[in-house]
PDB file of C-alpha atoms and ligand atoms in Angstrom:
ATOM      1  CA  MET A   1      33.326   3.042  -4.663  1.00  0.00           C
ATOM      2  CA  THR A   2      32.475   3.516  -8.323  1.00  0.00           C
ATOM      3  CA  LEU A   3      29.105   2.506  -9.613  1.00  0.00           C
ATOM      4  CA  SER A   4      29.344  -0.099 -12.193  1.00  0.00           C
ATOM      5  CA  ALA A   5      26.032  -1.517 -12.530  1.00  0.00           C
ATOM      6  CA  VAL A   6      22.324  -0.891 -11.503  1.00  0.00           C
ATOM      7  CA  LEU A   7      20.164  -4.308 -10.859  1.00  0.00           C
ATOM      8  CA  PHE A   8      16.449  -3.775 -11.532  1.00  0.00           C
ATOM      9  CA  ASP A   9      13.724  -5.685  -9.961  1.00  0.00           C
ATOM     10  CA  VAL A  10      10.689  -5.998 -12.244  1.00  0.00           C
ATOM     11  CA  ASP A  11       7.350  -6.512 -10.617  1.00  0.00           C
ATOM     12  CA  GLY A  12       6.511  -3.553  -8.563  1.00  0.00           C
ATOM     13  CA  THR A  13       9.710  -1.662  -9.515  1.00  0.00           C
ATOM     14  CA  LEU A  14       9.808  -1.263 -13.155  1.00  0.00           C
ATOM     15  CA  ALA A  15       5.973  -1.540 -13.520  1.00  0.00           C
ATOM     16  CA  ASP A  16       2.910  -2.008 -11.278  1.00  0.00           C
ATOM     17  CA  THR A  17       2.375  -5.482 -12.322  1.00  0.00           C
ATOM     18  CA  GLU A  18       0.664  -7.127  -9.467  1.00  0.00           C
ATOM     19  CA  ARG A  19      -2.826  -6.024  -8.740  1.00  0.00           C
ATOM     20  CA  ASP A  20      -4.167  -5.510 -12.388  1.00  0.00           C
ATOM     21  CA  GLY A  21      -1.683  -7.782 -14.000  1.00  0.00           C
ATOM     22  CA  HIS A  22      -0.543 -10.916 -12.475  1.00  0.00           C
ATOM     23  CA  ARG A  23      -3.448 -11.239 -10.123  1.00  0.00           C
ATOM     24  CA  ILE A  24      -6.031 -10.998 -13.109  1.00  0.00           C
ATOM     25  CA  ALA A  25      -3.853 -13.458 -15.055  1.00  0.00           C
ATOM     26  CA  PHE A  26      -3.771 -15.892 -12.114  1.00  0.00           C
ATOM     27  CA  ASN A  27      -7.824 -15.559 -11.987  1.00  0.00           C
ATOM     28  CA  GLN A  28      -8.099 -16.240 -15.762  1.00  0.00           C
ATOM     29  CA  ALA A  29      -6.105 -19.276 -15.480  1.00  0.00           C
ATOM     30  CA  PHE A  30      -8.050 -20.594 -12.608  1.00  0.00           C
ATOM     31  CA  ASN A  31     -11.172 -19.821 -14.634  1.00  0.00           C
ATOM     32  CA  GLU A  32      -9.889 -21.853 -17.641  1.00  0.00           C
ATOM     33  CA  PHE A  33      -9.047 -24.919 -15.411  1.00  0.00           C
ATOM     34  CA  GLN A  34     -12.584 -24.628 -13.994  1.00  0.00           C
ATOM     35  CA  LEU A  35     -11.362 -23.786 -10.561  1.00  0.00           C
ATOM     36  CA  ASP A  36     -13.487 -21.444  -8.284  1.00  0.00           C
ATOM     37  CA  TRP A  37     -10.444 -19.892  -6.900  1.00  0.00           C
ATOM     38  CA  GLN A  38     -10.741 -16.167  -6.782  1.00  0.00           C
ATOM     39  CA  TRP A  39      -7.658 -14.136  -5.747  1.00  0.00           C
ATOM     40  CA  ASP A  40      -9.216 -10.637  -4.788  1.00  0.00           C
ATOM     41  CA  VAL A  41      -7.058  -7.645  -4.068  1.00  0.00           C
ATOM     42  CA  ASP A  42      -6.728  -8.188  -0.480  1.00  0.00           C
ATOM     43  CA  LEU A  43      -6.080 -11.926  -0.657  1.00  0.00           C
ATOM     44  CA  TYR A  44      -3.399 -11.365  -3.271  1.00  0.00           C
ATOM     45  CA  GLY A  45      -1.668  -8.951  -0.948  1.00  0.00           C
ATOM     46  CA  VAL A  46      -1.320 -11.787   1.554  1.00  0.00           C
ATOM     47  CA  LEU A  47      -0.303 -14.183  -1.092  1.00  0.00           C
ATOM     48  CA  LEU A  48       2.436 -11.897  -2.395  1.00  0.00           C
ATOM     49  CA  LYS A  49       4.707 -12.682   0.614  1.00  0.00           C
ATOM     50  CA  ILE A  50       5.535 -15.875  -1.394  1.00  0.00           C
ATOM     51  CA  THR A  51       7.551 -14.904  -4.541  1.00  0.00           C
ATOM     52  CA  GLY A  52       7.069 -16.882  -7.760  1.00  0.00           C
ATOM     53  CA  GLY A  53       3.893 -17.759  -9.366  1.00  0.00           C
ATOM     54  CA  LYS A  54       4.163 -21.541  -8.910  1.00  0.00           C
ATOM     55  CA  GLU A  55       5.314 -21.293  -5.391  1.00  0.00           C
ATOM     56  CA  ARG A  56       2.257 -18.816  -4.663  1.00  0.00           C
ATOM     57  CA  ILE A  57      -0.232 -21.229  -6.107  1.00  0.00           C
ATOM     58  CA  LEU A  58       1.298 -24.026  -3.892  1.00  0.00           C
ATOM     59  CA  PHE A  59       1.022 -21.949  -0.994  1.00  0.00           C
ATOM     60  CA  TYR A  60      -2.594 -20.957  -1.750  1.00  0.00           C
ATOM     61  CA  LEU A  61      -3.383 -24.780  -1.791  1.00  0.00           C
ATOM     62  CA  GLU A  62      -1.539 -25.420   1.418  1.00  0.00           C
ATOM     63  CA  ASN A  63      -3.437 -22.721   3.403  1.00  0.00           C
ATOM     64  CA  TYR A  64      -6.761 -22.282   1.559  1.00  0.00           C
ATOM     65  CA  ALA A  65      -7.540 -25.374  -0.419  1.00  0.00           C
ATOM     66  CA  PRO A  66      -5.818 -28.235   0.956  1.00  0.00           C
ATOM     67  CA  SER A  67      -8.047 -31.125  -0.588  1.00  0.00           C
ATOM     68  CA  PHE A  68      -6.105 -30.164  -3.882  1.00  0.00           C
ATOM     69  CA  LEU A  69      -2.760 -31.331  -2.459  1.00  0.00           C
ATOM     70  CA  ASP A  70      -3.653 -35.001  -2.816  1.00  0.00           C
ATOM     71  CA  ARG A  71      -3.608 -34.616  -6.713  1.00  0.00           C
ATOM     72  CA  ASN A  72      -1.385 -36.920  -8.599  1.00  0.00           C
ATOM     73  CA  ASN A  73       1.678 -35.056 -10.256  1.00  0.00           C
ATOM     74  CA  LEU A  74       0.773 -31.754  -8.339  1.00  0.00           C
ATOM     75  CA  ASP A  75       3.894 -29.972  -9.235  1.00  0.00           C
ATOM     76  CA  GLU A  76       3.097 -30.627 -12.957  1.00  0.00           C
ATOM     77  CA  TRP A  77      -0.506 -29.507 -12.648  1.00  0.00           C
ATOM     78  CA  ILE A  78       0.662 -26.426 -10.882  1.00  0.00           C
ATOM     79  CA  ALA A  79       3.116 -25.777 -13.691  1.00  0.00           C
ATOM     80  CA  GLN A  80       0.357 -26.124 -16.323  1.00  0.00           C
ATOM     81  CA  ILE A  81      -1.790 -23.588 -14.494  1.00  0.00           C
ATOM     82  CA  HIS A  82       1.044 -21.255 -14.249  1.00  0.00           C
ATOM     83  CA  LYS A  83       2.004 -21.740 -17.936  1.00  0.00           C
ATOM     84  CA  VAL A  84      -1.675 -20.685 -19.076  1.00  0.00           C
ATOM     85  CA  LYS A  85      -1.385 -17.587 -16.449  1.00  0.00           C
ATOM     86  CA  THR A  86       1.691 -16.706 -18.212  1.00  0.00           C
ATOM     87  CA  GLY A  87      -0.153 -16.440 -21.499  1.00  0.00           C
ATOM     88  CA  TYR A  88      -2.860 -14.189 -20.076  1.00  0.00           C
ATOM     89  CA  PHE A  89      -0.294 -11.982 -18.416  1.00  0.00           C
ATOM     90  CA  LEU A  90       1.568 -11.750 -21.844  1.00  0.00           C
ATOM     91  CA  ASP A  91      -1.817 -10.738 -23.387  1.00  0.00           C
ATOM     92  CA  LEU A  92      -2.002  -7.857 -21.141  1.00  0.00           C
ATOM     93  CA  LEU A  93       1.412  -6.797 -21.749  1.00  0.00           C
ATOM     94  CA  LYS A  94       0.976  -6.864 -25.447  1.00  0.00           C
ATOM     95  CA  LYS A  95      -2.267  -4.882 -25.242  1.00  0.00           C
ATOM     96  CA  ARG A  96      -0.023  -2.412 -23.557  1.00  0.00           C
ATOM     97  CA  GLN A  97      -2.307  -2.259 -20.447  1.00  0.00           C
ATOM     98  CA  ILE A  98       0.836  -2.257 -17.916  1.00  0.00           C
ATOM     99  CA  PRO A  99       3.083   0.843 -18.415  1.00  0.00           C
ATOM    100  CA  LEU A 100       6.319   1.532 -16.831  1.00  0.00           C
ATOM    101  CA  ARG A 101       6.359   3.422 -13.492  1.00  0.00           C
ATOM    102  CA  PRO A 102       7.154   7.035 -13.775  1.00  0.00           C
ATOM    103  CA  GLY A 103      10.987   7.829 -13.918  1.00  0.00           C
ATOM    104  CA  VAL A 104      11.860   4.221 -14.870  1.00  0.00           C
ATOM    105  CA  GLN A 105      12.664   5.227 -18.599  1.00  0.00           C
ATOM    106  CA  HIS A 106      14.525   8.307 -17.547  1.00  0.00           C
ATOM    107  CA  LEU A 107      16.745   6.465 -15.271  1.00  0.00           C
ATOM    108  CA  LEU A 108      17.555   3.680 -17.784  1.00  0.00           C
ATOM    109  CA  ASN A 109      18.423   6.146 -20.312  1.00  0.00           C
ATOM    110  CA  GLU A 110      20.519   8.079 -17.869  1.00  0.00           C
ATOM    111  CA  LEU A 111      22.554   5.137 -16.670  1.00  0.00           C
ATOM    112  CA  ARG A 112      23.232   3.900 -20.340  1.00  0.00           C
ATOM    113  CA  ARG A 113      24.407   7.531 -21.085  1.00  0.00           C
ATOM    114  CA  ASN A 114      26.780   7.322 -18.060  1.00  0.00           C
ATOM    115  CA  ASN A 115      27.932   3.964 -19.235  1.00  0.00           C
ATOM    116  CA  ILE A 116      26.677   2.236 -16.127  1.00  0.00           C
ATOM    117  CA  LYS A 117      25.556  -1.376 -16.950  1.00  0.00           C
ATOM    118  CA  ILE A 118      21.948  -2.325 -16.307  1.00  0.00           C
ATOM    119  CA  ALA A 119      20.595  -5.712 -15.483  1.00  0.00           C
ATOM    120  CA  ILE A 120      17.461  -7.480 -14.261  1.00  0.00           C
ATOM    121  CA  ALA A 121      17.047  -9.796 -11.203  1.00  0.00           C
ATOM    122  CA  THR A 122      13.512 -11.090 -10.859  1.00  0.00           C
ATOM    123  CA  THR A 123      11.580 -13.985  -9.736  1.00  0.00           C
ATOM    124  CA  THR A 124       9.140 -13.596 -12.645  1.00  0.00           C
ATOM    125  CA  THR A 125       9.352 -15.601 -15.791  1.00  0.00           C
ATOM    126  CA  HIS A 126      11.980 -14.590 -18.454  1.00  0.00           C
ATOM    127  CA  GLU A 127       9.120 -14.175 -21.194  1.00  0.00           C
ATOM    128  CA  ASN A 128       7.258 -11.575 -19.000  1.00  0.00           C
ATOM    129  CA  VAL A 129      10.322  -9.567 -18.640  1.00  0.00           C
ATOM    130  CA  SER A 130      11.427  -9.564 -22.267  1.00  0.00           C
ATOM    131  CA  THR A 131       7.615  -8.832 -23.240  1.00  0.00           C
ATOM    132  CA  LEU A 132       7.387  -6.091 -20.803  1.00  0.00           C
ATOM    133  CA  LEU A 133      10.511  -4.253 -22.061  1.00  0.00           C
ATOM    134  CA  GLN A 134       9.733  -4.825 -25.714  1.00  0.00           C
ATOM    135  CA  TYR A 135       6.145  -3.469 -25.415  1.00  0.00           C
ATOM    136  CA  THR A 136       7.172  -0.517 -23.147  1.00  0.00           C
ATOM    137  CA  LEU A 137      10.637   0.467 -24.511  1.00  0.00           C
ATOM    138  CA  GLY A 138      10.784  -0.932 -27.992  1.00  0.00           C
ATOM    139  CA  ASN A 139      12.347  -3.881 -29.807  1.00  0.00           C
ATOM    140  CA  ASP A 140      15.799  -2.786 -29.039  1.00  0.00           C
ATOM    141  CA  ALA A 141      15.502  -2.656 -25.147  1.00  0.00           C
ATOM    142  CA  LEU A 142      16.342  -6.236 -24.426  1.00  0.00           C
ATOM    143  CA  ALA A 143      19.913  -5.607 -25.697  1.00  0.00           C
ATOM    144  CA  TRP A 144      20.300  -2.757 -23.360  1.00  0.00           C
ATOM    145  CA  PHE A 145      20.518  -5.013 -20.237  1.00  0.00           C
ATOM    146  CA  THR A 146      23.881  -6.728 -19.847  1.00  0.00           C
ATOM    147  CA  VAL A 147      22.364  -9.695 -17.901  1.00  0.00           C
ATOM    148  CA  ILE A 148      18.742 -10.622 -17.235  1.00  0.00           C
ATOM    149  CA  GLY A 149      18.458 -13.141 -14.238  1.00  0.00           C
ATOM    150  CA  ALA A 150      14.718 -14.137 -14.168  1.00  0.00           C
ATOM    151  CA  GLY A 151      12.348 -17.051 -12.657  1.00  0.00           C
ATOM    152  CA  ASP A 152      13.694 -20.549 -12.371  1.00  0.00           C
ATOM    153  CA  ILE A 153      17.207 -19.954 -13.482  1.00  0.00           C
ATOM    154  CA  VAL A 154      17.974 -20.336  -9.699  1.00  0.00           C
ATOM    155  CA  PRO A 155      16.558 -22.941  -7.303  1.00  0.00           C
ATOM    156  CA  ARG A 156      15.666 -20.582  -4.552  1.00  0.00           C
ATOM    157  CA  LYS A 157      13.486 -17.488  -5.180  1.00  0.00           C
ATOM    158  CA  LYS A 158      13.790 -13.955  -3.293  1.00  0.00           C
ATOM    159  CA  PRO A 159      14.272 -13.604  -0.312  1.00  0.00           C
ATOM    160  CA  ALA A 160      16.923 -15.816  -0.992  1.00  0.00           C
ATOM    161  CA  PRO A 161      20.076 -14.160  -2.506  1.00  0.00           C
ATOM    162  CA  ASP A 162      20.452 -16.639  -5.342  1.00  0.00           C
ATOM    163  CA  ILE A 163      19.225 -14.431  -8.212  1.00  0.00           C
ATOM    164  CA  TYR A 164      21.339 -11.558  -7.266  1.00  0.00           C
ATOM    165  CA  HIS A 165      24.351 -13.900  -7.014  1.00  0.00           C
ATOM    166  CA  TRP A 166      23.722 -15.225 -10.192  1.00  0.00           C
ATOM    167  CA  VAL A 167      23.442 -11.843 -11.790  1.00  0.00           C
ATOM    168  CA  LEU A 168      26.654 -10.698 -10.199  1.00  0.00           C
ATOM    169  CA  ASN A 169      28.388 -13.673 -11.483  1.00  0.00           C
ATOM    170  CA  GLN A 170      27.174 -13.262 -14.906  1.00  0.00           C
ATOM    171  CA  LEU A 171      28.176  -9.485 -14.866  1.00  0.00           C
ATOM    172  CA  GLY A 172      31.552 -10.381 -13.418  1.00  0.00           C
ATOM    173  CA  LEU A 173      31.260  -7.508 -10.871  1.00  0.00           C
ATOM    174  CA  PRO A 174      31.622  -7.354  -7.109  1.00  0.00           C
ATOM    175  CA  ALA A 175      28.466  -6.399  -5.080  1.00  0.00           C
ATOM    176  CA  GLU A 176      30.235  -3.299  -3.744  1.00  0.00           C
ATOM    177  CA  GLU A 177      30.177  -1.791  -7.393  1.00  0.00           C
ATOM    178  CA  CYS A 178      26.520  -2.452  -7.697  1.00  0.00           C
ATOM    179  CA  ILE A 179      23.225  -0.871  -6.447  1.00  0.00           C
ATOM    180  CA  ALA A 180      19.712  -2.731  -6.618  1.00  0.00           C
ATOM    181  CA  ILE A 181      16.461  -1.195  -7.013  1.00  0.00           C
ATOM    182  CA  GLU A 182      13.546  -3.011  -5.395  1.00  0.00           C
ATOM    183  CA  ASP A 183       9.992  -2.441  -4.179  1.00  0.00           C
ATOM    184  CA  SER A 184       9.545  -5.133  -1.539  1.00  0.00           C
ATOM    185  CA  GLU A 185      10.941  -6.423   1.713  1.00  0.00           C
ATOM    186  CA  ASN A 186      11.454  -9.810   0.015  1.00  0.00           C
ATOM    187  CA  GLY A 187      13.460  -8.020  -2.741  1.00  0.00           C
ATOM    188  CA  LEU A 188      15.421  -6.112  -0.236  1.00  0.00           C
ATOM    189  CA  LYS A 189      16.328  -9.065   1.839  1.00  0.00           C
ATOM    190  CA  SER A 190      17.338 -10.823  -1.339  1.00  0.00           C
ATOM    191  CA  ALA A 191      19.795  -8.117  -2.577  1.00  0.00           C
ATOM    192  CA  THR A 192      21.047  -7.305   0.910  1.00  0.00           C
ATOM    193  CA  ALA A 193      21.928 -11.011   1.464  1.00  0.00           C
ATOM    194  CA  ALA A 194      24.030 -10.729  -1.761  1.00  0.00           C
ATOM    195  CA  GLY A 195      25.804  -7.667  -0.291  1.00  0.00           C
ATOM    196  CA  ILE A 196      24.108  -5.242  -2.743  1.00  0.00           C
ATOM    197  CA  LYS A 197      23.118  -1.722  -1.388  1.00  0.00           C
ATOM    198  CA  THR A 198      19.560  -1.306  -2.172  1.00  0.00           C
ATOM    199  CA  ILE A 199      17.152   1.527  -3.042  1.00  0.00           C
ATOM    200  CA  ILE A 200      13.540   0.989  -2.564  1.00  0.00           C
ATOM    201  CA  THR A 201      10.750   2.555  -4.589  1.00  0.00           C
ATOM    202  CA  THR A 202       7.619   1.367  -2.695  1.00  0.00           C
ATOM    203  CA  SER A 203       4.484   0.209  -4.269  1.00  0.00           C
ATOM    204  CA  GLU A 204       0.926  -0.237  -3.539  1.00  0.00           C
ATOM    205  CA  TYR A 205       1.338  -3.647  -1.612  1.00  0.00           C
ATOM    206  CA  THR A 206       4.632  -2.843  -0.079  1.00  0.00           C
ATOM    207  CA  ARG A 207       4.157   0.394   1.458  1.00  0.00           C
ATOM    208  CA  GLN A 208       4.032  -0.676   4.966  1.00  0.00           C
ATOM    209  CA  GLN A 209       7.160  -3.266   4.858  1.00  0.00           C
ATOM    210  CA  ASP A 210      10.222  -2.964   6.721  1.00  0.00           C
ATOM    211  CA  PHE A 211      12.848  -1.238   4.486  1.00  0.00           C
ATOM    212  CA  SER A 212      15.394  -0.211   7.422  1.00  0.00           C
ATOM    213  CA  ASN A 213      18.290  -1.711   5.479  1.00  0.00           C
ATOM    214  CA  ALA A 214      17.605   0.149   2.452  1.00  0.00           C
ATOM    215  CA  ILE A 215      20.133   3.219   1.531  1.00  0.00           C
ATOM    216  CA  LEU A 216      17.325   5.192   0.372  1.00  0.00           C
ATOM    217  CA  VAL A 217      13.415   4.746   0.336  1.00  0.00           C
ATOM    218  CA  LEU A 218      11.202   6.839  -2.071  1.00  0.00           C
ATOM    219  CA  GLU A 219       7.534   6.491  -3.092  1.00  0.00           C
ATOM    220  CA  SER A 220       8.543   6.280  -6.734  1.00  0.00           C
ATOM    221  CA  MET A 221      11.542   7.094  -8.944  1.00  0.00           C
ATOM    222  CA  ILE A 222      10.129  10.710  -9.215  1.00  0.00           C
ATOM    223  CA  GLN A 223      11.405  12.410  -5.951  1.00  0.00           C
ATOM    224  CA  THR A 224       9.400  14.754  -3.941  1.00  0.00           C
ATOM    225  CA  PRO A 225       9.238  17.514  -3.432  1.00  0.00           C
ATOM    226  CA  HIS A 226      10.726  18.923  -6.632  1.00  0.00           C
ATOM    227  CA  ASN A 227       9.445  16.083  -8.890  1.00  0.00           C
ATOM    228  CA  LYS A 228      13.074  15.337  -9.852  1.00  0.00           C
ATOM    229  CA  PRO A 229      13.487  11.815 -11.434  1.00  0.00           C
ATOM    230  CA  LEU A 230      16.075   9.598  -9.933  1.00  0.00           C
ATOM    231  CA  ASP A 231      19.242  10.221 -11.903  1.00  0.00           C
ATOM    232  CA  ALA A 232      22.784   8.585 -12.235  1.00  0.00           C
ATOM    233  CA  GLN A 233      24.505  11.149 -10.366  1.00  0.00           C
ATOM    234  CA  THR A 234      22.364  10.550  -7.240  1.00  0.00           C
ATOM    235  CA  LEU A 235      23.046   6.862  -7.527  1.00  0.00           C
ATOM    236  CA  ILE A 236      26.793   7.513  -7.977  1.00  0.00           C
ATOM    237  CA  LYS A 237      26.913   9.793  -4.989  1.00  0.00           C
ATOM    238  CA  LEU A 238      24.985   7.423  -2.767  1.00  0.00           C
ATOM    239  CA  LEU A 239      27.395   4.472  -3.457  1.00  0.00           C
ATOM    240  CA  ARG A 240      30.387   6.896  -2.991  1.00  0.00           C
ATOM    241  CA  ASN A 241      28.963   8.189   0.344  1.00  0.00           C
ATOM    242  CA  ARG A 242      28.495   4.570   1.982  1.00  0.00           C
TER     243      ARG A 242
HETATM  244  C1  XBP B   1       7.572 -10.999  -8.145  1.00  0.00           C
HETATM  245  C2  XBP B   1       6.978 -12.289  -8.117  1.00  0.00           C
HETATM  246  C3  XBP B   1       6.359 -12.956  -9.142  1.00  0.00           C
HETATM  247  C4  XBP B   1       5.113 -12.238  -9.734  1.00  0.00           C
HETATM  248  C5  XBP B   1       4.505 -13.131 -10.816  1.00  0.00           C
HETATM  249  O1  XBP B   1       8.381 -10.592  -7.038  1.00  0.00           O
HETATM  250  O2  XBP B   1       6.801 -12.689  -7.013  1.00  0.00           O
HETATM  251  O3  XBP B   1       6.176 -14.243  -8.788  1.00  0.00           O
HETATM  252  O4  XBP B   1       4.324 -11.806  -8.758  1.00  0.00           O
HETATM  253  O5  XBP B   1       5.188 -13.694 -11.644  1.00  0.00           O
HETATM  254  P1  XBP B   1       9.853  -9.903  -7.300  1.00  0.00           P
HETATM  255  P2  XBP B   1       5.441 -15.314 -12.087  1.00  0.00           P
HETATM  256  O6  XBP B   1       9.186  -8.416  -7.781  1.00  0.00           O
HETATM  257  O7  XBP B   1      10.335  -9.704  -5.943  1.00  0.00           O
HETATM  258  O8  XBP B   1      10.648 -10.440  -8.198  1.00  0.00           O
HETATM  259  O9  XBP B   1       4.041 -15.664 -12.003  1.00  0.00           O
HETATM  260  O10 XBP B   1       5.851 -15.315 -13.421  1.00  0.00           O
HETATM  261  O11 XBP B   1       6.156 -15.890 -11.106  1.00  0.00           O
HETATM  262 MG1   MG B   2       9.212  -6.744  -6.650  1.00  0.00          MG
END
């Protein structure tokens, strides 16, 4: 099968955004709302099983602070907190405190050179994606991506396959001609349920998860033992041999 497009997850895959990015921004937002909630590194690892920031806050309330569930307009209040959180996260990106993971830029350039389309399939907010790309790869980078599927554009977030279905539909490509790159079990489930073969580059929070359905599992896009960055030919061969 020919490789027509590679679909990238964002958080944990393009960049290590969670521990020192989203987590910090959530805590800053809680502080601004005068809430004494503190998401430490370990707790955040537990909360990460729920994708989507608003969904994650609701899960936290249900399990750790249930008295808040009685609030009027709960969803609206969560959305307000989340909006403030996004603002803090964008500040971190604009200060360039969150770099791309090693090998990401190399692979993106390789795929473009080989006329393989690149796309995004993420649960995070669209503005977070565009700002990350702009501040790490430059102002033109957004246009490199044929499709960006992000956040609330679909009703069900990963591990549901909806975002991958949406991106495939926008690309006008069958799943068989695509590869997804993810860092988490939720992401792998989502892409696999949409019929897309998936490469995993593990991240700090996901290293112990079950990746038995992946076609390749790496610690990063820089492959050991020869420090060879993941390239277009490797992906083309992987799809051909499956
Ligand atoms: C990422 C997420 C996101 C981020 C926070 O999962 O679950 O919710 O943690 O971003 P994936 P928002 O990498 O599987 O897409 O607060 O903007 O949702
Ligand atoms: Mg991810």
